[in-house]
Amino acid sequence: MDHRLKSSLQERFARERGSYRYPAGGRTRFALVYPNTYFVGMSNLGIHIIYDLLNRRGDTACERVFLPDRTELPRYERTQTPMMSVETQTPLADFAVIGFAISFEMDYFHVVKMLALSHVRLRASERTARDPLIIAGGPCATFNPEPLAEIVDAFVIGEGEAVMPALMDAYHEGVRQGTDRAALLRRLARVPGVYVPALYRVDYDAAGRIAALSSEGEIPQTIARQWVEDLDAHPAHTVVVTEDTEFNLYLIETARGCGRHCRFCMAGYCFRRPRNRSLAVIEEEVRAALPYGKKIGLMGAAISDYPEIDELCRSILGEGLSMSVASFRADSVTKELVEALAASGLQTLTLAPEAGSARMRAVINKGIEEHHLFTAIDLGAAAHIPNFKLYIMVGLPFEEDADIAAIIDLAERLRRYMDERGSRGTLTLSVNPFVPKPFTPFQWMPMASKKRLDAVMKTLTQALRRTKKIVVNFESPKEALVQAILARGDRRLSLPLMRAAAGRGAKDLVPEMRDAGLSPDDYLTREWAEDEILPWEHLDMGFTKHYLRQEYERAESLKATLGCFDGCTRCGVCRANKERTNA
């Protein structure tokens, strides 16, 4: 073990406030792993929530492990030092349970790399009673865990607060009874919201498509996503305070889920229904943040949709604090919110029309119209916010060349309007290739080809470079294609993923797939049939495949779908939850 690396972790822990550290013995050791750097991971609110939840138990000592940054990772590799926890610098392999919190598909390579560097067996089937139990949760685990199915022992399907207490109870009961690893996994698989891949069989036909998916014996055929209905009963705010984070904010969650029904958005479907925290609870959490003097970072799918956002802004500023928001919608942003952000030092107002044409916004059911964007610029300019950013997607289903031209036209008109309103800052377009995701109406659709995405990038950059103070940033099409493979992948990707992680990571995934006899085009360019068995078919998000197909057809017909409202039972999420509650 490299003492310089160990010392670095000790110094990091010493700079933190709010961490837990328990003496050895007496508690089950749980490593909460974020497969990216500390700088990124400590800005993830989910890490704080699960860390606090587990450490408040009397039987669990949860410690955090992060991917070393680029300056330290080579030293870990050169000295063969395993990943270690921040709290006690314990090697990852020495923990009884290792839990990954996975938010992004591209971090799958880090999951494998961290296990390999820590000398933990990569294949779940090869682990014995002496090996740690590997679990994974987070958005990626909920939407489609299959690419990691040969690596992870058990997945948390849904929200951690609703699953982890029962999972840990079942784990401790199994350990007390001395059950073997196989029996322990069967016990965990009976916990609502826990998926154990080893207990499910996938059969493929001659064309390599899924022919059947079945579970063993008494194990449930489908795993229902679990979620908490009353957010006030589950606090969600920064627990460990540190200066070394991506945003350097004190995070507070205002709401969870989104009811806007944007058809490209996996979170909008899988985190239904939308739930708000009460203003009184949020204000209490704001007051708890006062000793730290940090800017408050409000978290939620669309902060401007929070029904008492103006009152909350006044409360935060009234406490002498400043604020930032994760996101807001141009059609619900208020003057008070924009002024509060400006008073907090905001220099760039970010808007997310996602598409340049009204036709494409109808396809994706965005609900944003041009006048909303111009009104937002009015509000920003009046508050002396100099810069604006647009989030745009390209390669969307049913996209035409005219829709790309509309992006250019909209950007140029917004830039001129900024000048008219006296805003002399920069208009930035953050352009991202659309990636079809599970549990969305576009889950059957192919990914736009790299050739198409490269052509769109060239068209946008060449057209907009002629206009001063417009900047175009384009996400790598190559990376987006890898993300699409992982997002819609099945468990056959586990072996190529392990081999790619041992080499150049994402750059090696496609070659390793081909070596394993898998065609990347089956995951990218092929439009899947309506009745095809999908890799995530055994997961239940509360709505049916038929409902998603209806939304796909509405997209093709440019028909709008209203957002969630009280008493609505269209998608089935609220009805399914009510039935489970009454059962």
XYZ file of C-alpha atoms in Angstrom:
583
model
C 0.000 0.000 0.000
C 1.370 3.397 -0.994
C 1.651 5.633 2.088
C 1.546 8.826 0.052
C -1.858 7.853 -1.347
C -3.072 6.839 2.105
C -1.902 10.160 3.532
C -3.755 12.047 0.808
C -7.035 10.378 1.839
C -6.371 11.119 5.509
C -5.858 14.783 4.722
C -9.043 14.862 2.658
C -11.055 13.331 5.503
C -9.584 15.841 7.973
C -10.895 18.722 5.841
C -14.466 17.398 5.856
C -17.304 18.252 8.223
C -20.152 15.841 8.910
C -18.401 12.568 8.089
C -18.935 9.355 10.028
C -16.138 7.111 11.278
C -16.756 4.108 13.492
C -14.148 1.943 15.272
C -13.382 -1.439 13.779
C -15.714 -4.256 14.786
C -19.357 -4.265 15.814
C -20.764 -3.001 12.508
C -20.906 -4.464 9.009
C -18.488 -2.589 6.803
C -20.168 -1.132 3.730
C -18.196 0.642 0.982
C -20.322 3.228 -0.828
C -18.568 3.688 -4.158
C -19.041 6.482 -6.650
C -17.303 5.399 -9.873
C -15.862 8.806 -10.584
C -13.668 11.261 -8.741
C -14.292 12.708 -5.294
C -14.590 16.130 -6.933
C -17.536 14.892 -9.014
C -19.011 12.390 -6.575
C -19.365 14.725 -3.608
C -21.639 16.903 -5.742
C -23.990 13.928 -6.120
C -26.812 14.259 -3.605
C -27.593 10.535 -3.737
C -24.210 9.748 -2.162
C -25.031 11.982 0.808
C -28.506 10.434 1.214
C -27.361 6.782 1.249
C -24.245 7.533 3.328
C -26.380 9.109 6.055
C -29.121 6.474 5.838
C -26.699 3.569 6.316
C -24.628 5.167 9.059
C -27.723 5.931 11.111
C -28.316 2.191 11.385
C -26.863 0.514 14.451
C -25.405 -2.366 12.451
C -23.634 -0.709 9.498
C -20.508 1.396 9.088
C -20.620 3.038 5.679
C -17.451 4.526 4.185
C -16.947 6.233 0.805
C -14.653 5.199 -2.029
C -14.034 7.247 -5.170
C -12.100 6.822 -8.409
C -8.700 8.532 -8.041
C -8.259 11.583 -10.249
C -5.948 11.657 -13.278
C -2.956 12.782 -11.244
C -3.227 9.956 -8.688
C -4.626 7.039 -10.723
C -1.271 6.248 -12.419
C 0.348 5.978 -8.982
C -2.355 3.533 -7.831
C -1.688 1.443 -10.929
C 2.117 1.648 -10.688
C 2.243 0.736 -6.993
C -0.669 -1.745 -7.247
C -2.407 0.072 -4.414
C -6.100 -0.921 -4.140
C -8.902 1.608 -3.949
C -9.257 2.782 -0.338
C -11.995 4.434 1.685
C -11.836 8.096 2.640
C -12.735 7.444 6.285
C -10.246 4.727 7.322
C -8.223 4.030 4.154
C -9.478 0.448 4.182
C -8.881 -1.472 0.918
C -12.073 -1.980 -1.064
C -11.758 -5.773 -1.030
C -11.873 -5.789 2.794
C -15.457 -4.528 2.979
C -18.313 -6.991 3.471
C -20.565 -5.112 1.052
C -19.573 -2.885 -1.852
C -22.342 -0.643 -3.158
C -21.918 1.322 -6.374
C -24.032 4.424 -7.025
C -24.168 4.674 -10.827
C -25.594 7.733 -12.537
C -23.982 7.570 -15.977
C -23.398 4.715 -18.422
C -19.857 5.874 -19.219
C -18.924 5.175 -15.585
C -19.446 1.426 -16.178
C -15.814 1.245 -17.268
C -14.795 2.820 -13.955
C -16.838 0.247 -12.018
C -14.848 -2.565 -13.599
C -11.521 -0.744 -13.281
C -12.023 -0.012 -9.580
C -12.867 -3.640 -8.824
C -9.916 -4.917 -10.848
C -7.437 -2.526 -9.212
C -8.781 -3.599 -5.812
C -8.316 -7.312 -6.569
C -12.028 -8.065 -6.346
C -13.193 -10.863 -8.634
C -14.995 -9.276 -11.586
C -17.408 -12.102 -12.333
C -20.226 -12.506 -9.831
C -20.328 -16.245 -10.554
C -16.707 -16.676 -9.397
C -17.090 -14.984 -6.004
C -17.208 -17.091 -2.878
C -18.287 -16.569 0.727
C -14.939 -14.849 1.337
C -15.619 -12.180 -1.287
C -17.581 -8.949 -0.808
C -21.199 -8.750 -1.893
C -21.409 -6.324 -4.837
C -24.596 -4.291 -5.207
C -25.447 -1.302 -7.397
C -28.106 1.372 -7.389
C -28.800 4.738 -8.931
C -30.492 5.761 -12.191
C -28.534 3.391 -14.438
C -29.228 0.405 -12.196
C -32.938 1.206 -12.226
C -33.331 1.756 -15.972
C -31.244 -1.095 -17.392
C -28.774 -3.023 -15.218
C -28.151 -5.750 -17.814
C -24.702 -4.690 -19.139
C -23.404 -5.190 -15.573
C -25.427 -8.345 -14.896
C -22.412 -10.676 -14.936
C -20.477 -8.349 -12.606
C -22.910 -7.115 -9.932
C -24.550 -9.510 -7.463
C -27.690 -7.479 -6.812
C -29.237 -4.252 -8.099
C -31.474 -1.749 -6.328
C -34.404 -0.948 -8.631
C -35.829 2.392 -7.594
C -35.072 4.904 -4.876
C -32.536 3.941 -2.238
C -34.559 5.133 0.744
C -37.342 2.725 -0.241
C -35.102 -0.318 -0.777
C -31.891 -0.128 1.259
C -33.387 -0.563 4.753
C -35.089 -3.838 3.796
C -32.077 -4.988 1.775
C -29.728 -4.470 4.713
C -32.177 -6.130 7.103
C -32.277 -9.175 4.836
C -28.491 -9.179 4.496
C -27.887 -9.057 8.254
C -30.518 -11.715 8.924
C -28.878 -13.981 6.360
C -25.427 -13.449 7.869
C -26.741 -14.148 11.387
C -28.244 -17.427 10.172
C -24.979 -18.407 8.517
C -26.530 -18.885 5.083
C -24.201 -19.489 2.172
C -23.753 -16.977 -0.638
C -26.343 -18.585 -2.929
C -28.971 -18.651 -0.178
C -28.169 -15.064 0.762
C -28.728 -13.928 -2.832
C -32.071 -15.745 -2.939
C -33.052 -14.015 0.297
C -32.133 -10.622 -1.167
C -34.060 -11.360 -4.377
C -37.264 -11.601 -2.355
C -36.865 -8.027 -1.105
C -39.131 -5.699 -3.145
C -36.986 -3.695 -5.545
C -33.947 -6.011 -5.485
C -32.832 -7.719 -8.694
C -30.343 -10.604 -8.560
C -29.289 -11.324 -12.184
C -27.908 -14.800 -11.429
C -31.435 -15.957 -10.620
C -32.788 -14.938 -14.032
C -32.191 -16.734 -17.320
C -32.081 -15.071 -20.727
C -32.485 -17.204 -23.870
C -31.598 -15.926 -27.339
C -32.847 -17.025 -30.756
C -30.747 -17.801 -33.820
C -30.649 -14.114 -34.773
C -29.220 -13.205 -31.359
C -32.403 -11.544 -30.103
C -33.976 -12.267 -26.747
C -36.393 -15.204 -27.035
C -37.318 -15.623 -23.354
C -36.537 -14.205 -19.937
C -37.430 -16.237 -16.847
C -36.699 -16.404 -13.122
C -35.791 -19.330 -10.892
C -38.434 -21.023 -8.772
C -40.051 -18.698 -6.246
C -38.092 -15.646 -7.395
C -40.444 -12.927 -8.766
C -40.679 -12.814 -12.553
C -40.712 -9.009 -12.494
C -39.041 -6.522 -10.153
C -41.161 -3.497 -9.325
C -39.463 -0.129 -8.956
C -39.758 1.165 -5.388
C -40.215 4.823 -4.551
C -41.037 7.003 -1.578
C -44.316 8.863 -1.608
C -43.716 11.288 1.269
C -40.438 13.095 0.632
C -40.731 15.035 3.892
C -40.105 11.766 5.737
C -36.773 11.332 3.965
C -34.404 14.309 4.290
C -32.194 14.955 1.267
C -29.435 17.490 1.729
C -25.673 17.735 1.952
C -24.358 15.614 4.825
C -20.587 15.802 4.363
C -19.423 19.377 3.782
C -16.241 19.851 1.778
C -14.760 22.556 -0.413
C -13.441 20.041 -2.925
C -16.548 19.533 -5.080
C -17.590 20.307 -8.621
C -20.187 22.891 -7.603
C -19.181 23.729 -4.008
C -22.805 24.059 -2.913
C -24.905 22.968 0.050
C -27.409 20.773 -1.790
C -31.092 20.591 -0.863
C -33.667 18.598 -2.810
C -36.931 20.458 -3.417
C -38.769 17.801 -5.397
C -38.323 14.437 -7.053
C -39.651 13.147 -10.335
C -41.139 15.061 -13.220
C -44.627 15.017 -14.701
C -43.919 16.913 -17.918
C -43.860 13.777 -20.107
C -40.918 14.756 -22.332
C -40.682 11.682 -24.531
C -36.881 11.452 -24.655
C -36.385 11.655 -20.895
C -35.811 8.421 -19.001
C -35.926 10.193 -15.626
C -39.297 11.702 -16.480
C -40.784 8.240 -16.847
C -38.868 6.242 -14.236
C -39.109 8.787 -11.416
C -42.842 9.291 -11.675
C -44.849 10.479 -10.017
C -43.628 14.050 -9.306
C -43.437 14.792 -5.591
C -42.684 18.060 -3.788
C -41.203 18.621 -0.357
C -43.099 21.015 1.871
C -41.781 24.555 2.065
C -41.466 24.273 5.862
C -39.145 21.245 5.607
C -36.955 22.898 2.965
C -36.731 26.090 5.015
C -35.636 24.016 8.023
C -32.879 22.466 5.920
C -31.820 25.927 4.719
C -31.467 27.045 8.332
C -29.387 23.949 9.081
C -27.014 25.063 6.327
C -26.361 28.484 7.895
C -23.242 27.493 9.892
C -21.471 26.503 6.673
C -22.083 29.776 4.822
C -22.315 28.003 1.478
C -24.469 28.842 -1.502
C -27.644 26.744 -1.482
C -27.984 24.416 -4.477
C -31.633 23.557 -5.056
C -32.024 20.122 -6.663
C -34.939 18.841 -8.685
C -36.017 17.998 -12.205
C -37.278 21.549 -12.804
C -36.888 23.949 -9.896
C -39.203 26.520 -11.464
C -42.026 23.940 -11.309
C -41.828 23.928 -7.503
C -45.194 25.498 -6.507
C -43.714 27.770 -3.819
C -40.493 28.715 -5.570
C -40.903 32.477 -5.052
C -41.454 32.051 -1.315
C -38.438 29.738 -1.134
C -36.239 32.291 -2.924
C -37.265 34.982 -0.466
C -36.579 32.642 2.446
C -33.059 31.740 1.262
C -32.047 35.331 0.533
C -33.695 36.424 3.774
C -31.317 34.140 5.675
C -28.408 35.961 4.078
C -27.533 33.059 1.797
C -27.167 32.881 -1.975
C -28.602 30.170 -4.209
C -28.208 28.182 -7.380
C -30.557 25.784 -9.193
C -30.014 22.466 -10.936
C -32.431 23.351 -13.751
C -35.577 25.250 -14.561
C -38.056 25.461 -17.404
C -38.479 28.535 -19.566
C -42.280 28.198 -19.407
C -42.452 28.298 -15.608
C -39.536 30.526 -14.601
C -40.559 33.522 -12.510
C -39.202 37.041 -12.186
C -38.460 36.436 -8.508
C -36.456 33.282 -9.244
C -34.342 34.995 -11.913
C -33.717 38.004 -9.665
C -32.728 35.722 -6.785
C -30.255 33.912 -9.044
C -28.853 37.215 -10.283
C -28.476 38.437 -6.702
C -26.572 35.198 -6.021
C -24.050 36.000 -8.729
C -25.420 33.927 -11.620
C -23.712 34.881 -14.877
C -25.382 32.424 -17.282
C -29.078 31.617 -17.558
C -29.574 28.141 -19.035
C -32.638 27.249 -21.096
C -33.513 23.834 -22.525
C -35.736 24.027 -25.599
C -34.011 20.781 -26.766
C -35.028 21.466 -30.391
C -35.045 24.453 -32.725
C -38.336 23.858 -34.506
C -41.866 23.783 -33.147
C -42.348 20.491 -35.009
C -39.531 18.745 -33.167
C -40.623 20.162 -29.839
C -44.038 18.619 -30.568
C -42.370 15.279 -31.353
C -40.636 15.216 -27.987
C -43.596 16.807 -26.143
C -41.324 19.484 -24.689
C -44.059 22.040 -24.167
C -41.685 24.982 -24.642
C -42.632 27.619 -27.204
C -40.444 30.358 -28.621
C -42.132 33.122 -26.656
C -41.078 31.341 -23.447
C -37.423 31.640 -24.504
C -37.734 35.322 -25.386
C -39.513 36.012 -22.094
C -36.713 34.265 -20.201
C -34.182 36.485 -21.971
C -36.258 39.512 -20.976
C -36.141 38.412 -17.343
C -32.425 37.631 -17.476
C -31.487 40.885 -19.191
C -33.607 42.912 -16.745
C -31.712 41.204 -13.899
C -28.373 42.007 -15.592
C -27.473 38.360 -16.277
C -25.116 38.689 -19.264
C -24.942 35.173 -20.737
C -27.430 32.587 -21.904
C -27.089 28.894 -22.755
C -29.358 26.616 -24.790
C -29.464 22.837 -24.435
C -30.154 21.303 -27.850
C -30.467 17.680 -28.996
C -29.823 16.439 -32.525
C -30.464 13.070 -34.111
C -33.947 12.935 -32.585
C -36.589 10.580 -33.998
C -38.341 11.957 -37.096
C -35.757 14.743 -37.419
C -35.377 16.406 -40.837
C -32.793 18.776 -42.289
C -35.257 21.636 -41.841
C -35.193 21.017 -38.085
C -31.411 21.529 -38.049
C -31.842 24.756 -40.017
C -34.391 25.832 -37.403
C -31.735 25.519 -34.663
C -29.533 27.978 -36.561
C -32.427 30.370 -37.153
C -33.545 30.277 -33.515
C -30.015 30.865 -32.201
C -29.465 33.840 -34.502
C -32.797 35.424 -33.549
C -32.190 34.913 -29.831
C -28.726 36.443 -30.189
C -30.187 39.523 -31.914
C -32.828 39.781 -29.212
C -30.130 39.699 -26.551
C -28.513 42.691 -28.247
C -31.845 44.516 -28.368
C -32.311 43.924 -24.649
C -28.840 45.260 -23.912
C -27.390 41.841 -23.067
C -23.863 41.855 -24.524
C -22.779 38.478 -23.217
C -22.445 35.148 -25.003
C -25.116 32.769 -26.275
C -23.798 29.205 -25.934
C -25.382 26.195 -27.585
C -24.654 22.907 -25.826
C -25.516 20.384 -28.539
C -25.900 16.721 -27.578
C -26.650 13.696 -29.752
C -29.940 12.082 -28.812
C -29.470 8.674 -27.158
C -32.529 6.354 -27.127
C -33.117 5.209 -23.561
C -35.056 2.378 -21.902
C -38.569 3.016 -20.622
C -39.218 5.933 -22.957
C -41.439 6.101 -26.049
C -38.244 6.198 -28.134
C -36.739 3.015 -26.683
C -37.358 1.157 -29.962
C -35.720 3.809 -32.146
C -32.265 3.582 -33.712
C -29.451 5.960 -32.869
C -28.490 8.491 -35.522
C -25.336 7.381 -37.324
C -21.962 8.963 -36.632
C -21.946 10.185 -40.240
C -25.237 12.005 -39.674
C -24.118 13.482 -36.346
C -20.793 14.655 -37.805
C -22.660 16.337 -40.671
C -25.019 18.094 -38.272
C -22.105 19.274 -36.146
C -20.372 20.674 -39.208
C -23.561 22.421 -40.399
C -24.190 24.069 -37.029
C -20.634 25.197 -36.363
C -20.074 26.577 -39.853
C -23.383 28.446 -39.913
C -23.160 29.929 -36.412
C -19.495 30.899 -36.388
C -20.421 33.830 -38.628
C -22.455 35.349 -35.791
C -20.468 37.054 -33.069
C -20.888 35.916 -29.489
C -22.441 32.570 -30.347
C -20.473 29.540 -29.134
C -21.322 25.959 -30.121
C -20.185 23.057 -27.924
C -20.864 19.590 -29.313
C -20.729 16.372 -27.276
C -18.559 13.706 -28.873
C -20.638 11.539 -31.253
C -18.268 8.617 -30.580
C -18.958 8.793 -26.860
C -22.696 9.145 -27.461
C -22.691 5.972 -29.558
C -20.963 4.037 -26.758
C -23.488 5.457 -24.292
C -26.324 4.232 -26.535
C -24.884 0.702 -26.653
C -24.643 0.583 -22.862
C -28.045 2.217 -22.320
C -29.871 -0.412 -24.391
C -27.468 -3.286 -23.909
C -28.134 -6.793 -22.632
C -26.057 -8.999 -20.336
C -23.908 -10.253 -23.202
C -22.107 -6.893 -22.982
C -20.604 -7.771 -19.594
C -17.605 -9.652 -21.013
C -16.729 -7.024 -23.683
C -17.141 -4.372 -20.994
C -14.694 -6.143 -18.672
C -12.160 -6.552 -21.448
C -12.551 -2.956 -22.651
C -12.071 -1.617 -19.113
C -8.761 -3.477 -18.942
C -7.623 -1.624 -22.058
C -8.633 1.776 -23.353
C -12.118 1.824 -21.865
C -14.851 3.207 -24.131
C -12.532 3.172 -27.163
C -12.239 -0.617 -26.942
C -15.889 -1.530 -26.379
C -16.901 -1.913 -30.042
C -13.822 -3.999 -31.001
C -14.348 -6.214 -27.946
C -18.024 -6.638 -28.868
C -17.065 -7.785 -32.341
C -14.523 -10.226 -30.901
C -17.347 -11.639 -28.755
C -19.560 -12.090 -31.830
C -21.831 -9.130 -31.045
C -22.809 -6.569 -33.663
C -22.846 -2.949 -32.421
C -25.462 -2.210 -35.098
C -27.959 -4.423 -33.251
C -27.860 -1.910 -30.409
C -27.433 1.254 -32.486
C -28.891 1.412 -35.969
C -31.550 -1.306 -35.913
C -35.105 -0.230 -35.140
C -36.472 -2.750 -32.671
C -39.828 -4.405 -33.346
C -42.839 -3.428 -31.248
C -43.295 -6.965 -29.914
C -39.588 -7.626 -29.356
C -38.532 -8.712 -25.859
C -36.364 -5.899 -24.533
C -33.385 -6.450 -22.204
C -35.193 -4.668 -19.362
C -38.516 -6.472 -19.845
C -38.383 -7.985 -16.323
C -38.336 -4.544 -14.655
C -41.636 -2.869 -13.800
C -41.665 0.924 -13.675
C -45.406 1.039 -13.028
C -46.510 1.593 -16.625
C -46.889 -0.749 -19.565
C -45.050 -1.188 -22.820
C -48.351 -0.479 -24.559
C -48.524 2.950 -22.906
C -45.047 3.807 -24.179
C -45.983 2.637 -27.672
C -49.025 4.917 -27.602
C -46.733 7.824 -26.758
C -44.436 6.840 -29.632
C -47.396 7.004 -32.002
C -48.448 10.374 -30.572
C -44.913 11.631 -31.198
C -45.084 10.511 -34.810
C -48.438 12.326 -35.157
C -47.137 15.478 -33.381
C -49.800 15.105 -30.684
C -49.282 16.683 -27.286
C -49.652 14.795 -24.012
C -50.690 16.691 -20.906
C -48.469 16.516 -17.859
C -49.328 14.708 -14.642
C -52.317 15.957 -12.658
C -54.120 14.819 -9.514
C -56.401 11.865 -10.150
C -54.716 10.925 -13.422
C -54.316 7.189 -14.077
C -53.151 7.282 -17.718
C -49.692 5.759 -17.396
C -50.552 3.533 -14.436
C -47.811 4.604 -11.994
C -50.165 6.159 -9.457
C -52.710 3.363 -9.864
C -50.055 0.671 -9.426
C -48.666 2.352 -6.327
C -52.138 2.652 -4.812
C -52.787 -1.050 -5.460
C -49.469 -2.030 -3.823
C -50.205 0.223 -0.842
C -53.648 -1.307 -0.345
C -52.407 -4.877 -0.796
